[in-house]
Coordinates of N, CA, C and O in Angstrom, one line a residue:
F1 N 0.8 -1.2 0.0 CA 0.0 0.0 0.0 C 0.9 1.3 0.0 O 0.4 2.3 -0.4
S2 N 2.1 1.1 0.5 CA 2.9 2.3 0.5 C 3.3 2.7 -0.9 O 3.5 3.9 -1.2
F3 N 3.3 1.8 -1.9 CA 3.6 2.1 -3.3 C 2.5 3.0 -3.8 O 2.8 4.0 -4.4
F4 N 1.2 2.7 -3.5 CA 0.1 3.5 -4.0 C 0.2 4.9 -3.3 O -0.1 5.9 -4.0
Q5 N 0.5 4.9 -2.1 CA 0.6 6.2 -1.3 C 1.7 7.1 -1.9 O 1.5 8.3 -2.2
K6 N 2.9 6.5 -2.2 CA 4.0 7.2 -2.8 C 3.6 7.8 -4.1 O 4.1 8.9 -4.5
R7 N 2.9 7.0 -4.9 CA 2.5 7.4 -6.3 C 1.3 8.4 -6.2 O 0.9 8.9 -7.3
K8 N 0.7 8.6 -5.0 CA -0.4 9.5 -4.9 C -1.6 9.0 -5.8 O -2.2 9.8 -6.4
A9 N -1.8 7.7 -5.8 CA -2.9 7.2 -6.6 C -4.3 7.6 -6.1 O -4.6 7.7 -4.9
N10 N -5.1 8.0 -7.1 CA -6.5 8.4 -6.8 C -7.4 7.2 -6.6 O -8.3 7.3 -5.9
V11 N -7.1 6.2 -7.4 CA -7.9 5.0 -7.4 C -7.0 3.8 -7.5 O -6.0 3.8 -8.2
V12 N -7.3 2.8 -6.7 CA -6.6 1.5 -6.7 C -7.6 0.4 -6.9 O -8.6 0.3 -6.2
V13 N -7.4 -0.5 -7.8 CA -8.2 -1.7 -8.0 C -7.3 -2.8 -7.4 O -6.3 -3.2 -8.0
L14 N -7.8 -3.4 -6.3 CA -7.1 -4.6 -5.7 C -7.8 -5.8 -6.1 O -9.0 -6.0 -5.9
E15 N -7.1 -6.8 -6.6 CA -7.7 -8.1 -6.9 C -7.3 -9.0 -5.8 O -6.2 -9.0 -5.3
T16 N -8.3 -9.7 -5.3 CA -8.1 -10.7 -4.2 C -7.3 -11.9 -4.7 O -7.2 -12.1 -5.9
G17 N -6.7 -12.6 -3.7 CA -6.0 -13.8 -4.0 C -7.1 -14.9 -4.1 O -7.7 -15.1 -5.1
L18 N -7.3 -15.6 -3.0 CA -8.4 -16.6 -2.9 C -9.7 -15.9 -2.9 O -10.7 -16.4 -3.4
G19 N -9.8 -14.7 -2.4 CA -11.0 -14.0 -2.3 C -11.7 -14.4 -1.0 O -11.4 -15.5 -0.5
G20 N -12.6 -13.6 -0.5 CA -13.4 -14.0 0.6 C -12.9 -13.5 1.9 O -12.0 -12.6 2.0
R21 N -13.5 -14.0 3.0 CA -13.3 -13.5 4.3 C -11.9 -13.6 4.8 O -11.5 -12.8 5.7
L22 N -11.1 -14.5 4.3 CA -9.7 -14.6 4.8 C -8.7 -14.0 3.9 O -7.5 -14.0 4.2
D23 N -9.2 -13.2 2.9 CA -8.3 -12.6 1.9 C -7.5 -11.4 2.6 O -8.1 -10.7 3.3
A24 N -6.3 -11.3 2.2 CA -5.4 -10.2 2.7 C -6.0 -8.8 2.3 O -5.7 -7.9 3.1
T25 N -6.7 -8.7 1.3 CA -7.3 -7.4 0.9 C -8.3 -6.9 1.9 O -8.7 -5.7 1.8
N26 N -8.7 -7.7 2.8 CA -9.7 -7.3 3.8 C -9.1 -6.2 4.8 O -9.8 -5.7 5.6
V27 N -7.8 -6.0 4.7 CA -7.3 -4.9 5.5 C -7.8 -3.5 5.1 O -7.8 -2.6 5.8
V28 N -8.3 -3.5 3.8 CA -9.0 -2.3 3.4 C -10.4 -2.4 3.9 O -11.2 -3.2 3.4
T29 N -10.8 -1.6 4.9 CA -12.0 -1.7 5.6 C -13.2 -0.9 5.0 O -14.3 -1.1 5.3
S30 N -12.9 0.1 4.2 CA -13.9 0.9 3.7 C -13.6 1.3 2.2 O -13.4 2.5 1.9
P31 N -13.7 0.3 1.3 CA -13.5 0.6 -0.1 C -14.7 1.3 -0.7 O -15.7 1.4 0.0
E32 N -14.5 1.8 -1.9 CA -15.7 2.5 -2.5 C -16.7 1.5 -3.1 O -17.9 1.8 -3.2
L33 N -16.2 0.3 -3.5 CA -17.0 -0.7 -4.1 C -16.4 -2.0 -3.9 O -15.1 -2.1 -4.0
C34 N -17.2 -3.1 -3.7 CA -16.7 -4.4 -3.7 C -17.3 -5.1 -4.9 O -18.4 -4.9 -5.3
V35 N -16.4 -5.9 -5.6 CA -16.9 -6.5 -6.9 C -16.6 -8.0 -6.8 O -15.5 -8.4 -6.4
I36 N -17.6 -8.8 -7.1 CA -17.4 -10.3 -7.2 C -17.8 -10.7 -8.6 O -19.0 -10.6 -8.9
T37 N -16.9 -11.1 -9.4 CA -17.2 -11.3 -10.8 C -17.8 -12.6 -11.1 O -18.8 -12.7 -11.9
S38 N -17.3 -13.6 -10.6 CA -17.9 -15.0 -10.8 C -17.5 -15.9 -9.7 O -16.6 -15.6 -8.9
I39 N -18.3 -17.0 -9.6 CA -18.0 -18.0 -8.6 C -17.8 -19.3 -9.3 O -18.7 -19.7 -10.1
G40 N -16.7 -20.0 -9.1 CA -16.5 -21.3 -9.7 C -16.0 -22.3 -8.6 O -15.7 -21.9 -7.5
L41 N -15.9 -23.5 -9.0 CA -15.4 -24.6 -8.1 C -13.9 -24.5 -8.1 O -13.2 -25.3 -8.8
E42 N -13.3 -23.6 -7.4 CA -11.9 -23.4 -7.3 C -11.5 -23.3 -5.8 O -12.3 -22.9 -5.0
H43 N -10.3 -23.7 -5.5 CA -9.8 -23.7 -4.1 C -10.8 -24.4 -3.2 O -11.1 -23.9 -2.0
T44 N -11.4 -25.5 -3.6 CA -12.4 -26.2 -2.8 C -11.9 -26.7 -1.5 O -12.7 -26.8 -0.6
R45 N -10.6 -27.0 -1.4 CA -10.1 -27.5 -0.1 C -10.2 -26.4 1.0 O -10.4 -26.6 2.2
I46 N -10.1 -25.1 0.5 CA -10.1 -24.0 1.5 C -11.5 -23.3 1.6 O -11.9 -23.0 2.7
L47 N -12.1 -23.1 0.4 CA -13.4 -22.3 0.4 C -14.7 -23.1 0.5 O -15.7 -22.6 0.8
G48 N -14.6 -24.4 0.3 CA -15.8 -25.2 0.3 C -16.0 -26.0 -1.0 O -15.4 -25.7 -2.0
D49 N -16.8 -27.1 -0.9 CA -16.9 -27.9 -2.1 C -18.2 -27.8 -2.9 O -18.5 -28.6 -3.7
T50 N -19.0 -26.7 -2.6 CA -20.1 -26.4 -3.5 C -20.0 -24.9 -3.8 O -19.4 -24.1 -3.2
I51 N -20.7 -24.6 -4.9 CA -20.8 -23.2 -5.4 C -21.4 -22.3 -4.2 O -20.9 -21.2 -4.0
E52 N -22.4 -22.8 -3.5 CA -23.0 -22.0 -2.5 C -22.0 -21.7 -1.3 O -22.0 -20.6 -0.8
L53 N -21.3 -22.8 -0.9 CA -20.3 -22.6 0.2 C -19.2 -21.6 -0.3 O -18.7 -20.7 0.5
I54 N -18.7 -21.8 -1.5 CA -17.7 -20.9 -2.0 C -18.2 -19.4 -2.1 O -17.5 -18.5 -1.7
A55 N -19.5 -19.3 -2.5 CA -20.1 -18.0 -2.6 C -20.1 -17.3 -1.2 O -19.8 -16.1 -1.1
K56 N -20.5 -18.0 -0.2 CA -20.5 -17.5 1.2 C -19.1 -17.0 1.6 O -18.9 -16.0 2.2
E57 N -18.1 -17.8 1.3 CA -16.7 -17.4 1.6 C -16.3 -16.1 0.8 O -15.7 -15.2 1.3
K58 N -16.6 -16.1 -0.5 CA -16.2 -15.0 -1.4 C -16.9 -13.7 -0.9 O -16.4 -12.6 -1.1
A59 N -18.1 -13.9 -0.4 CA -18.9 -12.7 0.1 C -18.2 -12.1 1.3 O -18.6 -11.0 1.7
G60 N -17.2 -12.7 1.8 CA -16.5 -12.1 2.9 C -15.8 -10.8 2.6 O -15.4 -10.1 3.5
I61 N -15.7 -10.5 1.3 CA -15.1 -9.2 1.0 C -16.1 -8.0 1.1 O -15.8 -6.9 1.0
M62 N -17.4 -8.4 1.2 CA -18.5 -7.4 1.3 C -18.3 -6.6 2.6 O -17.9 -7.2 3.7
K63 N -18.6 -5.3 2.6 CA -18.4 -4.5 3.8 C -19.7 -3.7 4.1 O -20.4 -3.3 3.2
P64 N -19.9 -3.5 5.4 CA -21.1 -2.7 5.7 C -21.0 -1.3 5.1 O -20.0 -0.7 5.1
G65 N -22.1 -0.8 4.5 CA -22.2 0.5 4.0 C -21.5 0.7 2.6 O -21.4 1.8 2.1
V66 N -21.0 -0.4 2.1 CA -20.3 -0.3 0.8 C -21.1 -1.1 -0.3 O -21.5 -2.3 0.0
P67 N -21.4 -0.5 -1.4 CA -22.1 -1.3 -2.4 C -21.3 -2.4 -3.0 O -20.1 -2.4 -3.0
V68 N -22.0 -3.4 -3.5 CA -21.4 -4.6 -4.0 C -21.9 -4.8 -5.4 O -23.2 -4.7 -5.7
L69 N -21.1 -5.1 -6.4 CA -21.4 -5.4 -7.8 C -21.0 -6.8 -8.0 O -19.9 -7.2 -7.8
V70 N -22.0 -7.6 -8.5 CA -21.7 -9.0 -8.8 C -22.0 -9.4 -10.3 O -22.8 -8.8 -10.9
G71 N -21.2 -10.3 -10.8 CA -21.3 -10.7 -12.1 C -22.5 -11.7 -12.3 O -23.1 -12.1 -11.3
P72 N -22.7 -12.1 -13.5 CA -23.9 -13.0 -13.8 C -23.7 -14.4 -13.3 O -24.7 -15.1 -13.1
D73 N -22.4 -14.9 -13.1 CA -22.2 -16.3 -12.8 C -21.9 -16.5 -11.3 O -20.9 -17.0 -10.9
V74 N -22.9 -16.1 -10.5 CA -22.9 -16.3 -9.1 C -24.3 -16.8 -8.6 O -25.3 -16.5 -9.3
P75 N -24.3 -17.5 -7.5 CA -25.6 -17.8 -7.0 C -26.3 -16.6 -6.3 O -26.0 -16.3 -5.1
H76 N -27.1 -15.9 -7.0 CA -27.6 -14.6 -6.5 C -28.3 -14.7 -5.2 O -28.2 -13.8 -4.4
S77 N -29.1 -15.7 -5.0 CA -29.8 -15.8 -3.8 C -28.9 -15.9 -2.6 O -29.1 -15.2 -1.5
V78 N -27.8 -16.6 -2.7 CA -26.8 -16.7 -1.6 C -26.1 -15.3 -1.4 O -26.0 -14.8 -0.3
M79 N -25.7 -14.7 -2.5 CA -25.0 -13.5 -2.5 C -25.9 -12.3 -1.9 O -25.4 -11.5 -1.2
R80 N -27.1 -12.3 -2.4 CA -28.1 -11.3 -1.9 C -28.2 -11.4 -0.3 O -28.3 -10.4 0.4
Q81 N -28.4 -12.6 0.1 CA -28.5 -12.9 1.6 C -27.3 -12.4 2.3 O -27.4 -11.8 3.4
C82 N -26.1 -12.7 1.8 CA -24.9 -12.2 2.4 C -24.8 -10.7 2.4 O -24.4 -10.1 3.4
A83 N -25.2 -10.1 1.3 CA -25.2 -8.6 1.3 C -26.2 -8.0 2.4 O -25.8 -7.0 3.0
I84 N -27.3 -8.7 2.6 CA -28.2 -8.2 3.6 C -27.6 -8.4 5.0 O -27.6 -7.4 5.8
E85 N -27.0 -9.5 5.2 CA -26.3 -9.8 6.5 C -25.2 -8.8 6.8 O -24.9 -8.4 7.9
K86 N -24.4 -8.5 5.7 CA -23.3 -7.6 5.8 C -23.7 -6.1 5.9 O -22.8 -5.3 6.0
Q87 N -25.0 -5.9 5.6 CA -25.5 -4.5 5.6 C -24.7 -3.6 4.5 O -24.3 -2.5 4.8
T88 N -24.6 -4.2 3.3 CA -24.0 -3.4 2.2 C -24.9 -2.3 1.9 O -26.1 -2.3 2.2
E89 N -24.4 -1.3 1.2 CA -25.1 -0.1 0.7 C -26.1 -0.5 -0.4 O -27.0 0.2 -0.7
G90 N -25.8 -1.6 -1.1 CA -26.7 -2.0 -2.2 C -26.1 -3.2 -2.9 O -24.9 -3.5 -2.7
Y91 N -26.9 -3.9 -3.6 CA -26.5 -5.1 -4.3 C -26.9 -4.9 -5.8 O -28.0 -4.7 -6.1
Y92 N -25.9 -4.9 -6.6 CA -26.1 -4.6 -8.0 C -25.5 -5.7 -8.9 O -24.4 -6.2 -8.6
T93 N -26.2 -5.9 -10.0 CA -25.8 -6.9 -11.0 C -25.3 -6.1 -12.2 O -25.6 -4.9 -12.3
C94 N -24.6 -6.8 -13.1 CA -24.2 -6.2 -14.3 C -25.4 -5.6 -15.1 O -25.3 -4.6 -15.7
N95 N -26.5 -6.4 -15.1 CA -27.7 -5.9 -15.8 C -28.2 -4.6 -15.2 O -28.7 -3.8 -15.9
D96 N -28.1 -4.4 -13.9 CA -28.5 -3.2 -13.2 C -27.7 -2.0 -13.8 O -28.2 -0.9 -13.9
I97 N -26.4 -2.2 -14.0 CA -25.5 -1.2 -14.5 C -25.6 -1.0 -16.0 O -25.6 0.1 -16.5
L98 N -25.5 -2.1 -16.7 CA -25.4 -2.0 -18.2 C -26.6 -2.3 -19.0 O -26.7 -2.2 -20.2
G99 N -27.7 -2.8 -18.3 CA -28.9 -3.1 -19.0 C -29.1 -4.5 -19.3 O -28.1 -5.3 -19.1
D100 N -30.2 -4.9 -19.9 CA -30.5 -6.3 -20.2 C -29.7 -6.9 -21.3 O -29.8 -8.2 -21.5
E101 N -29.0 -6.2 -22.1 CA -28.2 -6.8 -23.2 C -27.0 -7.5 -22.7 O -26.3 -8.2 -23.5
V102 N -26.7 -7.5 -21.4 CA -25.5 -8.2 -20.9 C -25.9 -9.7 -20.7 O -26.9 -10.0 -20.2
E103 N -25.0 -10.6 -21.2 CA -25.3 -12.0 -21.1 C -24.5 -12.6 -19.9 O -23.4 -12.3 -19.6

């Protein structure tokens, strides 16, 4: 983070490693936006062995009062519930932002 501070960066996009509640990027406690692009069966030993369990872990990057943008390939019912529990500022899909022409 000192690199970005030295460069006087106005905006920083941080990509998570594993993603989720144990990710190192969680040191940023009040980002402008949290983004979860997709959920797949990856890192199953650590994150869980179903899409739903992995989604709950990935939702660990959501922060209270911060909007969350999610891609089309996520279990929306699970992610919406996590957003409610985390008290995010809003839950947005790509269709919400770009319209219905997004596949």
